[in-house]
Amino acid sequence: MAGTKNHDYHILPTDPWPFLTSLSALVMTTGLALFMHDYPFGTYLLIAGVIGLLISMFSWFGNIIKEAHAGDHTPVVQLHQRYGMILFIASEVMFFVGWFWAFFDFSLFPSTLAESVGGVWPPEDIHAVMDPFDLPLLNTLILLCSGTTVTWAHHSLIHGDREGLKQGLWLTVILGVLFSAIQAYEYMHAPFPFGENTYGSVFYMATGFHGFHVIVGTIMLIVCLIRAYKGDFTPRQHFGFEAAAWYWHFVDVVWLFLFIAVYIWGGWGAPIH
């Protein structure tokens, strides 16, 4: 019969949301740039872009969930979704490589920086650094535990244990929120500010962007938890949860590198706050 589907691929219908998402992202970033340069209409562009981006994302993701329920996400389609998520995480890895590159460039070659650094690392005007074995160590343990709870949730889903899935997700979300709260407290009581020297700048940018990724990952897991209560995931079809779990493990691994390189090695020999 004409029009009968005889392949494993999902041919998408015409959808405005990818274009509107891109347009909203452009408006948001333009508004953010203008806002940071004190243009009065930058704030309105930023707000409009954020609202448009949220509406587009909710609508687009909602369509994807409907496609999954309709059976359009065949094994071949799911494989390609996994490829897409792997490439996305790879791009995130390179994003953090840039911050690690900056940190190691500053710390290994301090004599090439401004005179205020004094040819030493941490710079001379950093009178105290974070104690890596205080709140940072606690946050490390929290993220490691969250990695085990999200793995527990994943294995529970694969074996048809929906209660284990929900409990594992609840614990992971709670641990993610706790990590963000402790990091916010740490920033409020930090012994050095942002932007006065290279140490403070690279420290807050690297750890702050990681904290942003933790918030994004927590939101992804909250959405997965809501969908778990709706009964969306099955042992054979649960890419949405699997992608969120991959992202969360990526966040865990990046933090381990940050903890070792930035907190322990980067502040070695300096007075501790």
PDB file of C-alpha atoms in Angstrom:
ATOM      1  CA  MET A   1       0.000   0.000   0.000  1.00  0.00           C
ATOM      2  CA  ALA A   2       1.293   3.472  -0.864  1.00  0.00           C
ATOM      3  CA  GLY A   3       2.749   5.314   2.123  1.00  0.00           C
ATOM      4  CA  THR A   4       3.311   2.175   4.179  1.00  0.00           C
ATOM      5  CA  LYS A   5       6.377   2.477   6.397  1.00  0.00           C
ATOM      6  CA  ASN A   6       8.872  -0.268   5.617  1.00  0.00           C
ATOM      7  CA  HIS A   7      11.962   0.991   7.472  1.00  0.00           C
ATOM      8  CA  ASP A   8      13.148   1.550  11.056  1.00  0.00           C
ATOM      9  CA  TYR A   9      13.708   5.285  10.731  1.00  0.00           C
ATOM     10  CA  HIS A  10      11.412   7.999  12.065  1.00  0.00           C
ATOM     11  CA  ILE A  11      10.715  10.691   9.464  1.00  0.00           C
ATOM     12  CA  LEU A  12       9.805  13.803  11.428  1.00  0.00           C
ATOM     13  CA  PRO A  13       6.802  15.919  10.398  1.00  0.00           C
ATOM     14  CA  THR A  14       7.127  19.654   9.898  1.00  0.00           C
ATOM     15  CA  ASP A  15       7.729  21.214  13.319  1.00  0.00           C
ATOM     16  CA  PRO A  16       8.344  24.906  14.165  1.00  0.00           C
ATOM     17  CA  TRP A  17      10.017  24.257  17.527  1.00  0.00           C
ATOM     18  CA  PRO A  18      13.641  23.689  16.389  1.00  0.00           C
ATOM     19  CA  PHE A  19      13.596  27.025  14.543  1.00  0.00           C
ATOM     20  CA  LEU A  20      11.867  28.835  17.421  1.00  0.00           C
ATOM     21  CA  THR A  21      14.319  27.325  19.896  1.00  0.00           C
ATOM     22  CA  SER A  22      17.262  28.612  17.858  1.00  0.00           C
ATOM     23  CA  LEU A  23      15.639  32.034  17.480  1.00  0.00           C
ATOM     24  CA  SER A  24      14.916  32.245  21.214  1.00  0.00           C
ATOM     25  CA  ALA A  25      18.495  31.250  22.036  1.00  0.00           C
ATOM     26  CA  LEU A  26      19.762  34.022  19.733  1.00  0.00           C
ATOM     27  CA  VAL A  27      17.477  36.590  21.378  1.00  0.00           C
ATOM     28  CA  MET A  28      18.518  35.409  24.861  1.00  0.00           C
ATOM     29  CA  THR A  29      22.273  35.575  24.206  1.00  0.00           C
ATOM     30  CA  THR A  30      21.947  38.940  22.442  1.00  0.00           C
ATOM     31  CA  GLY A  31      19.948  40.276  25.366  1.00  0.00           C
ATOM     32  CA  LEU A  32      22.505  38.913  27.826  1.00  0.00           C
ATOM     33  CA  ALA A  33      25.373  40.611  25.970  1.00  0.00           C
ATOM     34  CA  LEU A  34      23.492  43.918  25.863  1.00  0.00           C
ATOM     35  CA  PHE A  35      22.503  43.554  29.537  1.00  0.00           C
ATOM     36  CA  MET A  36      26.152  43.093  30.558  1.00  0.00           C
ATOM     37  CA  HIS A  37      27.017  46.287  28.649  1.00  0.00           C
ATOM     38  CA  ASP A  38      24.255  48.221  30.458  1.00  0.00           C
ATOM     39  CA  TYR A  39      21.958  48.736  27.473  1.00  0.00           C
ATOM     40  CA  PRO A  40      18.464  49.376  28.901  1.00  0.00           C
ATOM     41  CA  PHE A  41      16.602  47.171  26.402  1.00  0.00           C
ATOM     42  CA  GLY A  42      18.996  44.269  26.992  1.00  0.00           C
ATOM     43  CA  THR A  43      16.976  43.159  30.013  1.00  0.00           C
ATOM     44  CA  TYR A  44      13.778  42.894  27.971  1.00  0.00           C
ATOM     45  CA  LEU A  45      15.499  40.913  25.229  1.00  0.00           C
ATOM     46  CA  LEU A  46      17.018  38.588  27.819  1.00  0.00           C
ATOM     47  CA  ILE A  47      13.643  37.950  29.504  1.00  0.00           C
ATOM     48  CA  ALA A  48      11.904  37.462  26.140  1.00  0.00           C
ATOM     49  CA  GLY A  49      14.603  35.028  25.016  1.00  0.00           C
ATOM     50  CA  VAL A  50      14.405  32.974  28.217  1.00  0.00           C
ATOM     51  CA  ILE A  51      10.602  32.767  28.047  1.00  0.00           C
ATOM     52  CA  GLY A  52      10.688  31.811  24.368  1.00  0.00           C
ATOM     53  CA  LEU A  53      13.368  29.208  25.014  1.00  0.00           C
ATOM     54  CA  LEU A  54      11.393  27.600  27.837  1.00  0.00           C
ATOM     55  CA  ILE A  55       8.184  27.480  25.790  1.00  0.00           C
ATOM     56  CA  SER A  56      10.002  26.033  22.770  1.00  0.00           C
ATOM     57  CA  MET A  57      11.849  23.434  24.841  1.00  0.00           C
ATOM     58  CA  PHE A  58       8.724  22.284  26.675  1.00  0.00           C
ATOM     59  CA  SER A  59       6.827  21.981  23.413  1.00  0.00           C
ATOM     60  CA  TRP A  60       9.664  20.271  21.534  1.00  0.00           C
ATOM     61  CA  PHE A  61      10.424  17.801  24.313  1.00  0.00           C
ATOM     62  CA  GLY A  62       6.707  17.123  24.711  1.00  0.00           C
ATOM     63  CA  ASN A  63       6.525  16.148  21.036  1.00  0.00           C
ATOM     64  CA  ILE A  64       9.486  13.802  21.472  1.00  0.00           C
ATOM     65  CA  ILE A  65       7.741  12.062  24.384  1.00  0.00           C
ATOM     66  CA  LYS A  66       4.602  11.674  22.261  1.00  0.00           C
ATOM     67  CA  GLU A  67       6.710  10.146  19.475  1.00  0.00           C
ATOM     68  CA  ALA A  68       8.141   7.636  21.950  1.00  0.00           C
ATOM     69  CA  HIS A  69       4.646   6.663  23.128  1.00  0.00           C
ATOM     70  CA  ALA A  70       3.552   6.272  19.501  1.00  0.00           C
ATOM     71  CA  GLY A  71       6.307   3.717  18.917  1.00  0.00           C
ATOM     72  CA  ASP A  72       8.329   5.898  16.555  1.00  0.00           C
ATOM     73  CA  HIS A  73      11.523   5.446  18.578  1.00  0.00           C
ATOM     74  CA  THR A  74      12.565   2.125  17.070  1.00  0.00           C
ATOM     75  CA  PRO A  75      15.843   0.462  18.114  1.00  0.00           C
ATOM     76  CA  VAL A  76      17.594   2.198  15.208  1.00  0.00           C
ATOM     77  CA  VAL A  77      16.210   5.598  16.234  1.00  0.00           C
ATOM     78  CA  GLN A  78      17.219   4.993  19.861  1.00  0.00           C
ATOM     79  CA  LEU A  79      20.735   4.086  18.714  1.00  0.00           C
ATOM     80  CA  HIS A  80      21.026   7.390  16.873  1.00  0.00           C
ATOM     81  CA  GLN A  81      19.684   9.239  19.909  1.00  0.00           C
ATOM     82  CA  ARG A  82      22.473   7.665  21.922  1.00  0.00           C
ATOM     83  CA  TYR A  83      24.997   8.812  19.327  1.00  0.00           C
ATOM     84  CA  GLY A  84      23.596  12.314  19.646  1.00  0.00           C
ATOM     85  CA  MET A  85      23.890  12.268  23.448  1.00  0.00           C
ATOM     86  CA  ILE A  86      27.446  10.948  23.248  1.00  0.00           C
ATOM     87  CA  LEU A  87      28.413  13.791  20.911  1.00  0.00           C
ATOM     88  CA  PHE A  88      26.711  16.313  23.197  1.00  0.00           C
ATOM     89  CA  ILE A  89      28.642  15.046  26.234  1.00  0.00           C
ATOM     90  CA  ALA A  90      31.847  15.090  24.157  1.00  0.00           C
ATOM     91  CA  SER A  91      31.223  18.775  23.397  1.00  0.00           C
ATOM     92  CA  GLU A  92      30.709  19.399  27.119  1.00  0.00           C
ATOM     93  CA  VAL A  93      33.998  17.632  27.850  1.00  0.00           C
ATOM     94  CA  MET A  94      35.792  20.013  25.478  1.00  0.00           C
ATOM     95  CA  PHE A  95      34.059  22.955  27.171  1.00  0.00           C
ATOM     96  CA  PHE A  96      35.609  21.977  30.502  1.00  0.00           C
ATOM     97  CA  VAL A  97      38.941  21.188  28.842  1.00  0.00           C
ATOM     98  CA  GLY A  98      39.119  24.914  28.081  1.00  0.00           C
ATOM     99  CA  TRP A  99      38.771  25.844  31.754  1.00  0.00           C
ATOM    100  CA  PHE A 100      41.267  23.211  32.864  1.00  0.00           C
ATOM    101  CA  TRP A 101      43.653  24.436  30.165  1.00  0.00           C
ATOM    102  CA  ALA A 102      43.377  27.991  31.486  1.00  0.00           C
ATOM    103  CA  PHE A 103      43.865  26.855  35.073  1.00  0.00           C
ATOM    104  CA  PHE A 104      46.962  24.778  34.336  1.00  0.00           C
ATOM    105  CA  ASP A 105      48.398  27.489  32.074  1.00  0.00           C
ATOM    106  CA  PHE A 106      48.074  30.038  34.888  1.00  0.00           C
ATOM    107  CA  SER A 107      49.307  27.718  37.623  1.00  0.00           C
ATOM    108  CA  LEU A 108      52.243  26.108  35.799  1.00  0.00           C
ATOM    109  CA  PHE A 109      53.525  29.353  34.249  1.00  0.00           C
ATOM    110  CA  PRO A 110      52.695  32.111  36.769  1.00  0.00           C
ATOM    111  CA  SER A 111      55.721  34.174  35.740  1.00  0.00           C
ATOM    112  CA  THR A 112      54.048  34.934  32.397  1.00  0.00           C
ATOM    113  CA  LEU A 113      51.045  36.571  34.085  1.00  0.00           C
ATOM    114  CA  ALA A 114      50.590  40.069  35.430  1.00  0.00           C
ATOM    115  CA  GLU A 115      53.002  41.393  38.063  1.00  0.00           C
ATOM    116  CA  SER A 116      50.296  41.186  40.741  1.00  0.00           C
ATOM    117  CA  VAL A 117      50.610  37.404  40.610  1.00  0.00           C
ATOM    118  CA  GLY A 118      54.185  37.693  41.866  1.00  0.00           C
ATOM    119  CA  GLY A 119      55.415  34.743  39.859  1.00  0.00           C
ATOM    120  CA  VAL A 120      53.816  32.293  42.305  1.00  0.00           C
ATOM    121  CA  TRP A 121      50.621  30.256  42.410  1.00  0.00           C
ATOM    122  CA  PRO A 122      48.236  30.922  44.085  1.00  0.00           C
ATOM    123  CA  PRO A 123      48.926  34.663  43.537  1.00  0.00           C
ATOM    124  CA  GLU A 124      50.391  36.712  46.337  1.00  0.00           C
ATOM    125  CA  ASP A 125      47.153  38.627  46.887  1.00  0.00           C
ATOM    126  CA  ILE A 126      45.284  35.387  47.636  1.00  0.00           C
ATOM    127  CA  HIS A 127      45.628  35.354  51.420  1.00  0.00           C
ATOM    128  CA  ALA A 128      43.736  32.084  51.892  1.00  0.00           C
ATOM    129  CA  VAL A 129      42.204  29.338  49.755  1.00  0.00           C
ATOM    130  CA  MET A 130      39.362  26.880  50.272  1.00  0.00           C
ATOM    131  CA  ASP A 131      40.097  23.951  52.557  1.00  0.00           C
ATOM    132  CA  PRO A 132      39.688  21.028  50.127  1.00  0.00           C
ATOM    133  CA  PHE A 133      38.980  18.596  52.951  1.00  0.00           C
ATOM    134  CA  ASP A 134      36.089  20.574  54.374  1.00  0.00           C
ATOM    135  CA  LEU A 135      33.011  21.413  52.253  1.00  0.00           C
ATOM    136  CA  PRO A 136      34.606  20.384  48.912  1.00  0.00           C
ATOM    137  CA  LEU A 137      35.282  16.894  50.271  1.00  0.00           C
ATOM    138  CA  LEU A 138      31.719  16.680  51.580  1.00  0.00           C
ATOM    139  CA  ASN A 139      30.403  17.669  48.156  1.00  0.00           C
ATOM    140  CA  THR A 140      32.647  15.052  46.560  1.00  0.00           C
ATOM    141  CA  LEU A 141      31.135  12.348  48.745  1.00  0.00           C
ATOM    142  CA  ILE A 142      27.643  13.647  47.961  1.00  0.00           C
ATOM    143  CA  LEU A 143      28.212  13.444  44.196  1.00  0.00           C
ATOM    144  CA  LEU A 144      29.792   9.988  44.458  1.00  0.00           C
ATOM    145  CA  CYS A 145      26.757   8.792  46.419  1.00  0.00           C
ATOM    146  CA  SER A 146      24.446  10.357  43.846  1.00  0.00           C
ATOM    147  CA  GLY A 147      26.225   8.380  41.131  1.00  0.00           C
ATOM    148  CA  THR A 148      25.405   5.161  42.955  1.00  0.00           C
ATOM    149  CA  THR A 149      21.757   6.124  43.525  1.00  0.00           C
ATOM    150  CA  VAL A 150      21.152   7.014  39.866  1.00  0.00           C
ATOM    151  CA  THR A 151      22.781   3.702  38.878  1.00  0.00           C
ATOM    152  CA  TRP A 152      20.473   1.935  41.327  1.00  0.00           C
ATOM    153  CA  ALA A 153      17.495   3.670  39.698  1.00  0.00           C
ATOM    154  CA  HIS A 154      18.690   2.607  36.242  1.00  0.00           C
ATOM    155  CA  HIS A 155      19.154  -1.026  37.212  1.00  0.00           C
ATOM    156  CA  SER A 156      15.774  -1.031  38.961  1.00  0.00           C
ATOM    157  CA  LEU A 157      14.138   0.205  35.765  1.00  0.00           C
ATOM    158  CA  ILE A 158      15.876  -2.438  33.642  1.00  0.00           C
ATOM    159  CA  HIS A 159      14.643  -5.169  35.994  1.00  0.00           C
ATOM    160  CA  GLY A 160      11.082  -3.825  36.180  1.00  0.00           C
ATOM    161  CA  ASP A 161      11.348  -2.518  39.755  1.00  0.00           C
ATOM    162  CA  ARG A 162       9.479   0.784  39.471  1.00  0.00           C
ATOM    163  CA  GLU A 163       9.594   1.502  43.211  1.00  0.00           C
ATOM    164  CA  GLY A 164      13.375   1.165  43.142  1.00  0.00           C
ATOM    165  CA  LEU A 165      13.428   3.521  40.150  1.00  0.00           C
ATOM    166  CA  LYS A 166      11.449   6.167  42.025  1.00  0.00           C
ATOM    167  CA  GLN A 167      13.443   5.804  45.248  1.00  0.00           C
ATOM    168  CA  GLY A 168      16.762   5.996  43.431  1.00  0.00           C
ATOM    169  CA  LEU A 169      15.663   9.088  41.533  1.00  0.00           C
ATOM    170  CA  TRP A 170      14.365  10.762  44.699  1.00  0.00           C
ATOM    171  CA  LEU A 171      17.684  10.202  46.459  1.00  0.00           C
ATOM    172  CA  THR A 172      19.670  11.456  43.470  1.00  0.00           C
ATOM    173  CA  VAL A 173      17.579  14.629  43.198  1.00  0.00           C
ATOM    174  CA  ILE A 174      17.918  15.305  46.936  1.00  0.00           C
ATOM    175  CA  LEU A 175      21.688  14.819  46.775  1.00  0.00           C
ATOM    176  CA  GLY A 176      21.897  17.119  43.738  1.00  0.00           C
ATOM    177  CA  VAL A 177      19.980  19.876  45.536  1.00  0.00           C
ATOM    178  CA  LEU A 178      22.161  19.395  48.623  1.00  0.00           C
ATOM    179  CA  PHE A 179      25.324  19.730  46.530  1.00  0.00           C
ATOM    180  CA  SER A 180      24.092  23.015  45.024  1.00  0.00           C
ATOM    181  CA  ALA A 181      23.124  24.381  48.440  1.00  0.00           C
ATOM    182  CA  ILE A 182      26.539  23.567  49.929  1.00  0.00           C
ATOM    183  CA  GLN A 183      28.332  25.106  46.954  1.00  0.00           C
ATOM    184  CA  ALA A 184      26.251  28.285  47.313  1.00  0.00           C
ATOM    185  CA  TYR A 185      27.175  28.424  51.008  1.00  0.00           C
ATOM    186  CA  GLU A 186      30.833  27.887  50.100  1.00  0.00           C
ATOM    187  CA  TYR A 187      30.741  30.778  47.618  1.00  0.00           C
ATOM    188  CA  MET A 188      29.129  33.100  50.171  1.00  0.00           C
ATOM    189  CA  HIS A 189      31.947  32.405  52.645  1.00  0.00           C
ATOM    190  CA  ALA A 190      34.831  32.217  50.157  1.00  0.00           C
ATOM    191  CA  PRO A 191      38.051  33.970  51.266  1.00  0.00           C
ATOM    192  CA  PHE A 192      38.622  35.543  47.831  1.00  0.00           C
ATOM    193  CA  PRO A 193      36.284  37.339  45.399  1.00  0.00           C
ATOM    194  CA  PHE A 194      35.609  36.817  41.724  1.00  0.00           C
ATOM    195  CA  GLY A 195      37.505  38.820  39.136  1.00  0.00           C
ATOM    196  CA  GLU A 196      40.307  40.444  41.148  1.00  0.00           C
ATOM    197  CA  ASN A 197      42.959  38.060  39.829  1.00  0.00           C
ATOM    198  CA  THR A 198      43.403  35.041  37.597  1.00  0.00           C
ATOM    199  CA  TYR A 199      43.049  32.570  40.465  1.00  0.00           C
ATOM    200  CA  GLY A 200      39.627  33.836  41.528  1.00  0.00           C
ATOM    201  CA  SER A 201      38.415  34.153  37.943  1.00  0.00           C
ATOM    202  CA  VAL A 202      39.348  30.654  36.817  1.00  0.00           C
ATOM    203  CA  PHE A 203      38.248  29.112  40.137  1.00  0.00           C
ATOM    204  CA  TYR A 204      34.738  30.563  40.011  1.00  0.00           C
ATOM    205  CA  MET A 205      34.305  30.025  36.276  1.00  0.00           C
ATOM    206  CA  ALA A 206      35.350  26.349  36.406  1.00  0.00           C
ATOM    207  CA  THR A 207      33.503  25.410  39.594  1.00  0.00           C
ATOM    208  CA  GLY A 208      30.576  27.731  38.819  1.00  0.00           C
ATOM    209  CA  PHE A 209      29.953  26.245  35.392  1.00  0.00           C
ATOM    210  CA  HIS A 210      30.130  22.805  36.964  1.00  0.00           C
ATOM    211  CA  GLY A 211      27.567  23.926  39.525  1.00  0.00           C
ATOM    212  CA  PHE A 212      25.347  25.113  36.674  1.00  0.00           C
ATOM    213  CA  HIS A 213      25.649  21.673  35.076  1.00  0.00           C
ATOM    214  CA  VAL A 214      24.640  20.085  38.388  1.00  0.00           C
ATOM    215  CA  ILE A 215      21.499  22.262  38.425  1.00  0.00           C
ATOM    216  CA  VAL A 216      20.708  21.300  34.815  1.00  0.00           C
ATOM    217  CA  GLY A 217      21.270  17.618  35.627  1.00  0.00           C
ATOM    218  CA  THR A 218      19.041  17.886  38.690  1.00  0.00           C
ATOM    219  CA  ILE A 219      16.249  19.404  36.583  1.00  0.00           C
ATOM    220  CA  MET A 220      16.637  16.570  34.051  1.00  0.00           C
ATOM    221  CA  LEU A 221      16.325  14.000  36.838  1.00  0.00           C
ATOM    222  CA  ILE A 222      13.270  15.772  38.294  1.00  0.00           C
ATOM    223  CA  VAL A 223      11.610  15.509  34.878  1.00  0.00           C
ATOM    224  CA  CYS A 224      12.552  11.807  34.792  1.00  0.00           C
ATOM    225  CA  LEU A 225      11.044  11.369  38.263  1.00  0.00           C
ATOM    226  CA  ILE A 226       7.768  12.963  37.139  1.00  0.00           C
ATOM    227  CA  ARG A 227       7.711  10.755  34.067  1.00  0.00           C
ATOM    228  CA  ALA A 228       8.460   7.701  36.233  1.00  0.00           C
ATOM    229  CA  TYR A 229       5.335   8.415  38.282  1.00  0.00           C
ATOM    230  CA  LYS A 230       3.389   8.681  35.008  1.00  0.00           C
ATOM    231  CA  GLY A 231       4.691   5.248  33.984  1.00  0.00           C
ATOM    232  CA  ASP A 232       6.467   6.541  30.879  1.00  0.00           C
ATOM    233  CA  PHE A 233       9.615   4.414  31.032  1.00  0.00           C
ATOM    234  CA  THR A 234       9.810   0.705  30.239  1.00  0.00           C
ATOM    235  CA  PRO A 235      12.762  -1.704  30.567  1.00  0.00           C
ATOM    236  CA  ARG A 236      13.206  -1.648  26.778  1.00  0.00           C
ATOM    237  CA  GLN A 237      12.462   2.015  26.074  1.00  0.00           C
ATOM    238  CA  HIS A 238      13.815   4.613  28.475  1.00  0.00           C
ATOM    239  CA  PHE A 239      16.295   6.723  26.530  1.00  0.00           C
ATOM    240  CA  GLY A 240      15.183   9.928  28.276  1.00  0.00           C
ATOM    241  CA  PHE A 241      16.229   8.551  31.645  1.00  0.00           C
ATOM    242  CA  GLU A 242      19.362   6.935  30.249  1.00  0.00           C
ATOM    243  CA  ALA A 243      20.513  10.244  28.744  1.00  0.00           C
ATOM    244  CA  ALA A 244      19.955  12.017  32.072  1.00  0.00           C
ATOM    245  CA  ALA A 245      21.925   9.295  33.892  1.00  0.00           C
ATOM    246  CA  TRP A 246      24.822   9.608  31.421  1.00  0.00           C
ATOM    247  CA  TYR A 247      24.833  13.366  31.915  1.00  0.00           C
ATOM    248  CA  TRP A 248      24.857  12.945  35.691  1.00  0.00           C
ATOM    249  CA  HIS A 249      27.821  10.569  35.572  1.00  0.00           C
ATOM    250  CA  PHE A 250      29.647  13.080  33.368  1.00  0.00           C
ATOM    251  CA  VAL A 251      29.011  15.779  35.996  1.00  0.00           C
ATOM    252  CA  ASP A 252      30.388  13.439  38.686  1.00  0.00           C
ATOM    253  CA  VAL A 253      33.602  12.745  36.780  1.00  0.00           C
ATOM    254  CA  VAL A 254      34.231  16.420  36.020  1.00  0.00           C
ATOM    255  CA  TRP A 255      33.874  17.242  39.714  1.00  0.00           C
ATOM    256  CA  LEU A 256      36.493  14.642  40.646  1.00  0.00           C
ATOM    257  CA  PHE A 257      38.968  16.347  38.299  1.00  0.00           C
ATOM    258  CA  LEU A 258      38.024  19.765  39.698  1.00  0.00           C
ATOM    259  CA  PHE A 259      38.399  18.575  43.279  1.00  0.00           C
ATOM    260  CA  ILE A 260      41.846  17.103  42.670  1.00  0.00           C
ATOM    261  CA  ALA A 261      43.236  19.760  40.317  1.00  0.00           C
ATOM    262  CA  VAL A 262      41.656  22.998  41.527  1.00  0.00           C
ATOM    263  CA  TYR A 263      40.971  22.427  45.226  1.00  0.00           C
ATOM    264  CA  ILE A 264      43.835  20.130  46.300  1.00  0.00           C
ATOM    265  CA  TRP A 265      46.693  20.694  43.852  1.00  0.00           C
ATOM    266  CA  GLY A 266      45.794  24.257  42.848  1.00  0.00           C
ATOM    267  CA  GLY A 267      45.820  25.577  46.419  1.00  0.00           C
ATOM    268  CA  TRP A 268      48.745  23.484  47.657  1.00  0.00           C
ATOM    269  CA  GLY A 269      51.001  25.392  50.068  1.00  0.00           C
ATOM    270  CA  ALA A 270      48.685  28.384  50.461  1.00  0.00           C
ATOM    271  CA  PRO A 271      47.038  29.355  53.775  1.00  0.00           C
ATOM    272  CA  ILE A 272      43.675  27.644  54.270  1.00  0.00           C
ATOM    273  CA  HIS A 273      40.507  29.568  55.103  1.00  0.00           C
TER     274      HIS A 273
END
